[in-house]
Amino acid sequence: MPPELVRQLDATARARHVSRTAILETALASYLSPDGADRLEAAVSRRLDRITRQLDRLAWHLDLSNETLALFIRFWLTTNAPLPDTAMKAAQAMGKERWSRFVESLNKRMESGPRLRQEIGLDVDPRENG
C-alpha cells in the first residue's frame, strides 16, 4: 500500500480504537458487497428526488413572479390613460421619486421580509426545506 494510505489507516485505527485489520476487513467487505451499488443508487435517487422537488418549487415561484408582473402591467395599462404633454414633466419627476421609494421598499423587504411566499401559503412538506 502507498505510505500515505498506511498513515491514514494507522490514524483512523488509533482514533477509533480498532485494529487496522478490522478496518481493512470492513472496507473490503463493503467494497465487495453486492448491495453496495444498490445503496449508492438509492442514495443518489433520494438526492435527485429532493433536487427535483426544489426545482419544482423554484419553477412555481418563477411562474408566480411572471404572472404577477403580467397581471399588474395589464391592469396598469387598462386603467391609466395617457397624460397630456403639459403634464408629462411633472409626471416624470413624480415617477422618479416613486421609483426611488419603490426600490428602497423592495430592498428592505428582500433583506428582512416578509416575503411573498410567506404570505401566499404554498402547501409544501415542512421536511423539504433543503
PDB file of C-alpha atoms in Angstrom:
ATOM      1  CA  MET A   1       0.000   0.000   0.000  1.00  0.00           C
ATOM      2  CA  PRO A   2       1.146   3.580  -0.569  1.00  0.00           C
ATOM      3  CA  PRO A   3       2.763   5.146   2.535  1.00  0.00           C
ATOM      4  CA  GLU A   4       0.137   7.934   2.775  1.00  0.00           C
ATOM      5  CA  LEU A   5      -2.667   5.363   2.792  1.00  0.00           C
ATOM      6  CA  VAL A   6      -0.885   3.399   5.537  1.00  0.00           C
ATOM      7  CA  ARG A   7      -0.603   6.624   7.606  1.00  0.00           C
ATOM      8  CA  GLN A   8      -4.320   7.309   7.165  1.00  0.00           C
ATOM      9  CA  LEU A   9      -5.137   3.729   8.126  1.00  0.00           C
ATOM     10  CA  ASP A  10      -2.962   3.960  11.270  1.00  0.00           C
ATOM     11  CA  ALA A  11      -4.503   7.306  12.279  1.00  0.00           C
ATOM     12  CA  THR A  12      -8.039   6.000  11.814  1.00  0.00           C
ATOM     13  CA  ALA A  13      -7.300   2.805  13.729  1.00  0.00           C
ATOM     14  CA  ARG A  14      -5.897   4.826  16.655  1.00  0.00           C
ATOM     15  CA  ALA A  15      -8.753   7.340  16.627  1.00  0.00           C
ATOM     16  CA  ARG A  16     -11.443   4.633  16.588  1.00  0.00           C
ATOM     17  CA  HIS A  17      -9.587   2.210  18.879  1.00  0.00           C
ATOM     18  CA  VAL A  18      -9.823  -0.660  16.410  1.00  0.00           C
ATOM     19  CA  SER A  19      -7.228  -2.724  14.641  1.00  0.00           C
ATOM     20  CA  ARG A  20      -6.018  -1.973  11.142  1.00  0.00           C
ATOM     21  CA  THR A  21      -7.136  -5.484  10.175  1.00  0.00           C
ATOM     22  CA  ALA A  22     -10.692  -4.755  11.318  1.00  0.00           C
ATOM     23  CA  ILE A  23     -10.788  -1.593   9.202  1.00  0.00           C
ATOM     24  CA  LEU A  24      -9.397  -3.393   6.167  1.00  0.00           C
ATOM     25  CA  GLU A  25     -11.852  -6.296   6.574  1.00  0.00           C
ATOM     26  CA  THR A  26     -14.805  -3.921   6.865  1.00  0.00           C
ATOM     27  CA  ALA A  27     -13.670  -1.861   3.881  1.00  0.00           C
ATOM     28  CA  LEU A  28     -13.104  -4.939   1.754  1.00  0.00           C
ATOM     29  CA  ALA A  29     -16.462  -6.453   2.720  1.00  0.00           C
ATOM     30  CA  SER A  30     -18.211  -3.191   1.892  1.00  0.00           C
ATOM     31  CA  TYR A  31     -16.410  -2.909  -1.434  1.00  0.00           C
ATOM     32  CA  LEU A  32     -17.210  -6.488  -2.411  1.00  0.00           C
ATOM     33  CA  SER A  33     -20.794  -6.399  -1.089  1.00  0.00           C
ATOM     34  CA  PRO A  34     -23.357  -6.975  -3.831  1.00  0.00           C
ATOM     35  CA  ASP A  35     -25.767  -4.472  -2.252  1.00  0.00           C
ATOM     36  CA  GLY A  36     -23.171  -1.674  -2.160  1.00  0.00           C
ATOM     37  CA  ALA A  37     -24.175  -0.460  -5.604  1.00  0.00           C
ATOM     38  CA  ASP A  38     -27.845  -0.630  -4.624  1.00  0.00           C
ATOM     39  CA  ARG A  39     -27.242   1.526  -1.547  1.00  0.00           C
ATOM     40  CA  LEU A  40     -25.355   4.073  -3.616  1.00  0.00           C
ATOM     41  CA  GLU A  41     -28.101   4.112  -6.246  1.00  0.00           C
ATOM     42  CA  ALA A  42     -30.759   4.592  -3.550  1.00  0.00           C
ATOM     43  CA  ALA A  43     -28.813   7.480  -2.004  1.00  0.00           C
ATOM     44  CA  VAL A  44     -28.338   9.158  -5.385  1.00  0.00           C
ATOM     45  CA  SER A  45     -32.011   8.609  -6.199  1.00  0.00           C
ATOM     46  CA  ARG A  46     -33.117  10.259  -2.938  1.00  0.00           C
ATOM     47  CA  ARG A  47     -30.858  13.221  -3.591  1.00  0.00           C
ATOM     48  CA  LEU A  48     -32.137  13.584  -7.161  1.00  0.00           C
ATOM     49  CA  ASP A  49     -35.730  13.422  -5.907  1.00  0.00           C
ATOM     50  CA  ARG A  50     -35.001  16.200  -3.403  1.00  0.00           C
ATOM     51  CA  ILE A  51     -33.347  18.336  -6.095  1.00  0.00           C
ATOM     52  CA  THR A  52     -36.334  17.749  -8.395  1.00  0.00           C
ATOM     53  CA  ARG A  53     -38.722  18.972  -5.676  1.00  0.00           C
ATOM     54  CA  GLN A  54     -36.541  22.042  -5.119  1.00  0.00           C
ATOM     55  CA  LEU A  55     -36.520  22.811  -8.857  1.00  0.00           C
ATOM     56  CA  ASP A  56     -40.305  22.384  -8.980  1.00  0.00           C
ATOM     57  CA  ARG A  57     -40.683  24.950  -6.174  1.00  0.00           C
ATOM     58  CA  LEU A  58     -38.316  27.344  -7.972  1.00  0.00           C
ATOM     59  CA  ALA A  59     -40.317  26.953 -11.192  1.00  0.00           C
ATOM     60  CA  TRP A  60     -43.535  27.665  -9.272  1.00  0.00           C
ATOM     61  CA  HIS A  61     -42.033  30.854  -7.815  1.00  0.00           C
ATOM     62  CA  LEU A  62     -40.821  31.955 -11.232  1.00  0.00           C
ATOM     63  CA  ASP A  63     -44.268  31.347 -12.750  1.00  0.00           C
ATOM     64  CA  LEU A  64     -45.834  33.299  -9.883  1.00  0.00           C
ATOM     65  CA  SER A  65     -43.473  36.226 -10.479  1.00  0.00           C
ATOM     66  CA  ASN A  66     -44.130  36.247 -14.217  1.00  0.00           C
ATOM     67  CA  GLU A  67     -47.907  36.053 -13.829  1.00  0.00           C
ATOM     68  CA  THR A  68     -47.914  38.744 -11.127  1.00  0.00           C
ATOM     69  CA  LEU A  69     -45.930  41.109 -13.315  1.00  0.00           C
ATOM     70  CA  ALA A  70     -48.069  40.404 -16.391  1.00  0.00           C
ATOM     71  CA  LEU A  71     -51.292  40.932 -14.432  1.00  0.00           C
ATOM     72  CA  PHE A  72     -50.029  44.189 -12.962  1.00  0.00           C
ATOM     73  CA  ILE A  73     -48.904  45.532 -16.351  1.00  0.00           C
ATOM     74  CA  ARG A  74     -52.231  44.603 -17.978  1.00  0.00           C
ATOM     75  CA  PHE A  75     -54.158  46.245 -15.117  1.00  0.00           C
ATOM     76  CA  TRP A  76     -51.996  49.368 -15.188  1.00  0.00           C
ATOM     77  CA  LEU A  77     -52.260  49.783 -18.957  1.00  0.00           C
ATOM     78  CA  THR A  78     -56.034  49.395 -18.937  1.00  0.00           C
ATOM     79  CA  THR A  79     -56.711  51.748 -16.002  1.00  0.00           C
ATOM     80  CA  ASN A  80     -54.274  54.610 -16.713  1.00  0.00           C
ATOM     81  CA  ALA A  81     -54.959  56.991 -19.547  1.00  0.00           C
ATOM     82  CA  PRO A  82     -52.042  58.649 -21.362  1.00  0.00           C
ATOM     83  CA  LEU A  83     -51.022  62.054 -19.974  1.00  0.00           C
ATOM     84  CA  PRO A  84     -51.224  65.272 -21.959  1.00  0.00           C
ATOM     85  CA  ASP A  85     -47.885  66.799 -22.973  1.00  0.00           C
ATOM     86  CA  THR A  86     -48.335  69.658 -20.474  1.00  0.00           C
ATOM     87  CA  ALA A  87     -48.386  67.252 -17.508  1.00  0.00           C
ATOM     88  CA  MET A  88     -45.570  64.990 -18.734  1.00  0.00           C
ATOM     89  CA  LYS A  89     -42.644  66.734 -16.953  1.00  0.00           C
ATOM     90  CA  ALA A  90     -44.355  66.759 -13.561  1.00  0.00           C
ATOM     91  CA  ALA A  91     -45.430  63.138 -14.003  1.00  0.00           C
ATOM     92  CA  GLN A  92     -41.879  62.076 -14.879  1.00  0.00           C
ATOM     93  CA  ALA A  93     -40.483  63.833 -11.792  1.00  0.00           C
ATOM     94  CA  MET A  94     -43.110  62.176  -9.597  1.00  0.00           C
ATOM     95  CA  GLY A  95     -42.392  58.839 -11.294  1.00  0.00           C
ATOM     96  CA  LYS A  96     -38.679  59.092 -10.461  1.00  0.00           C
ATOM     97  CA  GLU A  97     -39.492  59.850  -6.825  1.00  0.00           C
ATOM     98  CA  ARG A  98     -41.990  56.986  -6.605  1.00  0.00           C
ATOM     99  CA  TRP A  99     -39.478  54.645  -8.282  1.00  0.00           C
ATOM    100  CA  SER A 100     -36.828  55.511  -5.689  1.00  0.00           C
ATOM    101  CA  ARG A 101     -39.266  54.780  -2.852  1.00  0.00           C
ATOM    102  CA  PHE A 102     -40.267  51.506  -4.516  1.00  0.00           C
ATOM    103  CA  VAL A 103     -36.641  50.352  -4.869  1.00  0.00           C
ATOM    104  CA  GLU A 104     -35.937  51.299  -1.260  1.00  0.00           C
ATOM    105  CA  SER A 105     -39.024  49.414  -0.083  1.00  0.00           C
ATOM    106  CA  LEU A 106     -38.111  46.370  -2.189  1.00  0.00           C
ATOM    107  CA  ASN A 107     -34.588  46.381  -0.762  1.00  0.00           C
ATOM    108  CA  LYS A 108     -35.903  46.434   2.814  1.00  0.00           C
ATOM    109  CA  ARG A 109     -38.351  43.624   2.077  1.00  0.00           C
ATOM    110  CA  MET A 110     -35.677  41.455   0.451  1.00  0.00           C
ATOM    111  CA  GLU A 111     -33.353  41.985   3.422  1.00  0.00           C
ATOM    112  CA  SER A 112     -35.790  41.497   6.287  1.00  0.00           C
ATOM    113  CA  GLY A 113     -39.105  40.257   4.913  1.00  0.00           C
ATOM    114  CA  PRO A 114     -41.824  39.321   4.968  1.00  0.00           C
ATOM    115  CA  ARG A 115     -41.540  37.574   1.650  1.00  0.00           C
ATOM    116  CA  LEU A 116     -44.451  36.985  -0.693  1.00  0.00           C
ATOM    117  CA  ARG A 117     -44.042  33.210  -0.378  1.00  0.00           C
ATOM    118  CA  GLN A 118     -44.724  33.577   3.363  1.00  0.00           C
ATOM    119  CA  GLU A 119     -47.929  35.466   2.648  1.00  0.00           C
ATOM    120  CA  ILE A 120     -49.254  33.128  -0.050  1.00  0.00           C
ATOM    121  CA  GLY A 121     -49.260  29.832   1.871  1.00  0.00           C
ATOM    122  CA  LEU A 122     -47.939  27.316  -0.609  1.00  0.00           C
ATOM    123  CA  ASP A 123     -48.576  23.738   0.519  1.00  0.00           C
ATOM    124  CA  VAL A 124     -45.068  22.345   0.964  1.00  0.00           C
ATOM    125  CA  ASP A 125     -43.986  19.481   3.187  1.00  0.00           C
ATOM    126  CA  PRO A 126     -42.010  21.174   6.029  1.00  0.00           C
ATOM    127  CA  ARG A 127     -39.440  18.348   5.864  1.00  0.00           C
ATOM    128  CA  GLU A 128     -38.483  19.571   2.358  1.00  0.00           C
ATOM    129  CA  ASN A 129     -36.806  22.806   3.439  1.00  0.00           C
ATOM    130  CA  GLY A 130     -33.484  21.762   1.851  1.00  0.00           C
TER     131      GLY A 130
END
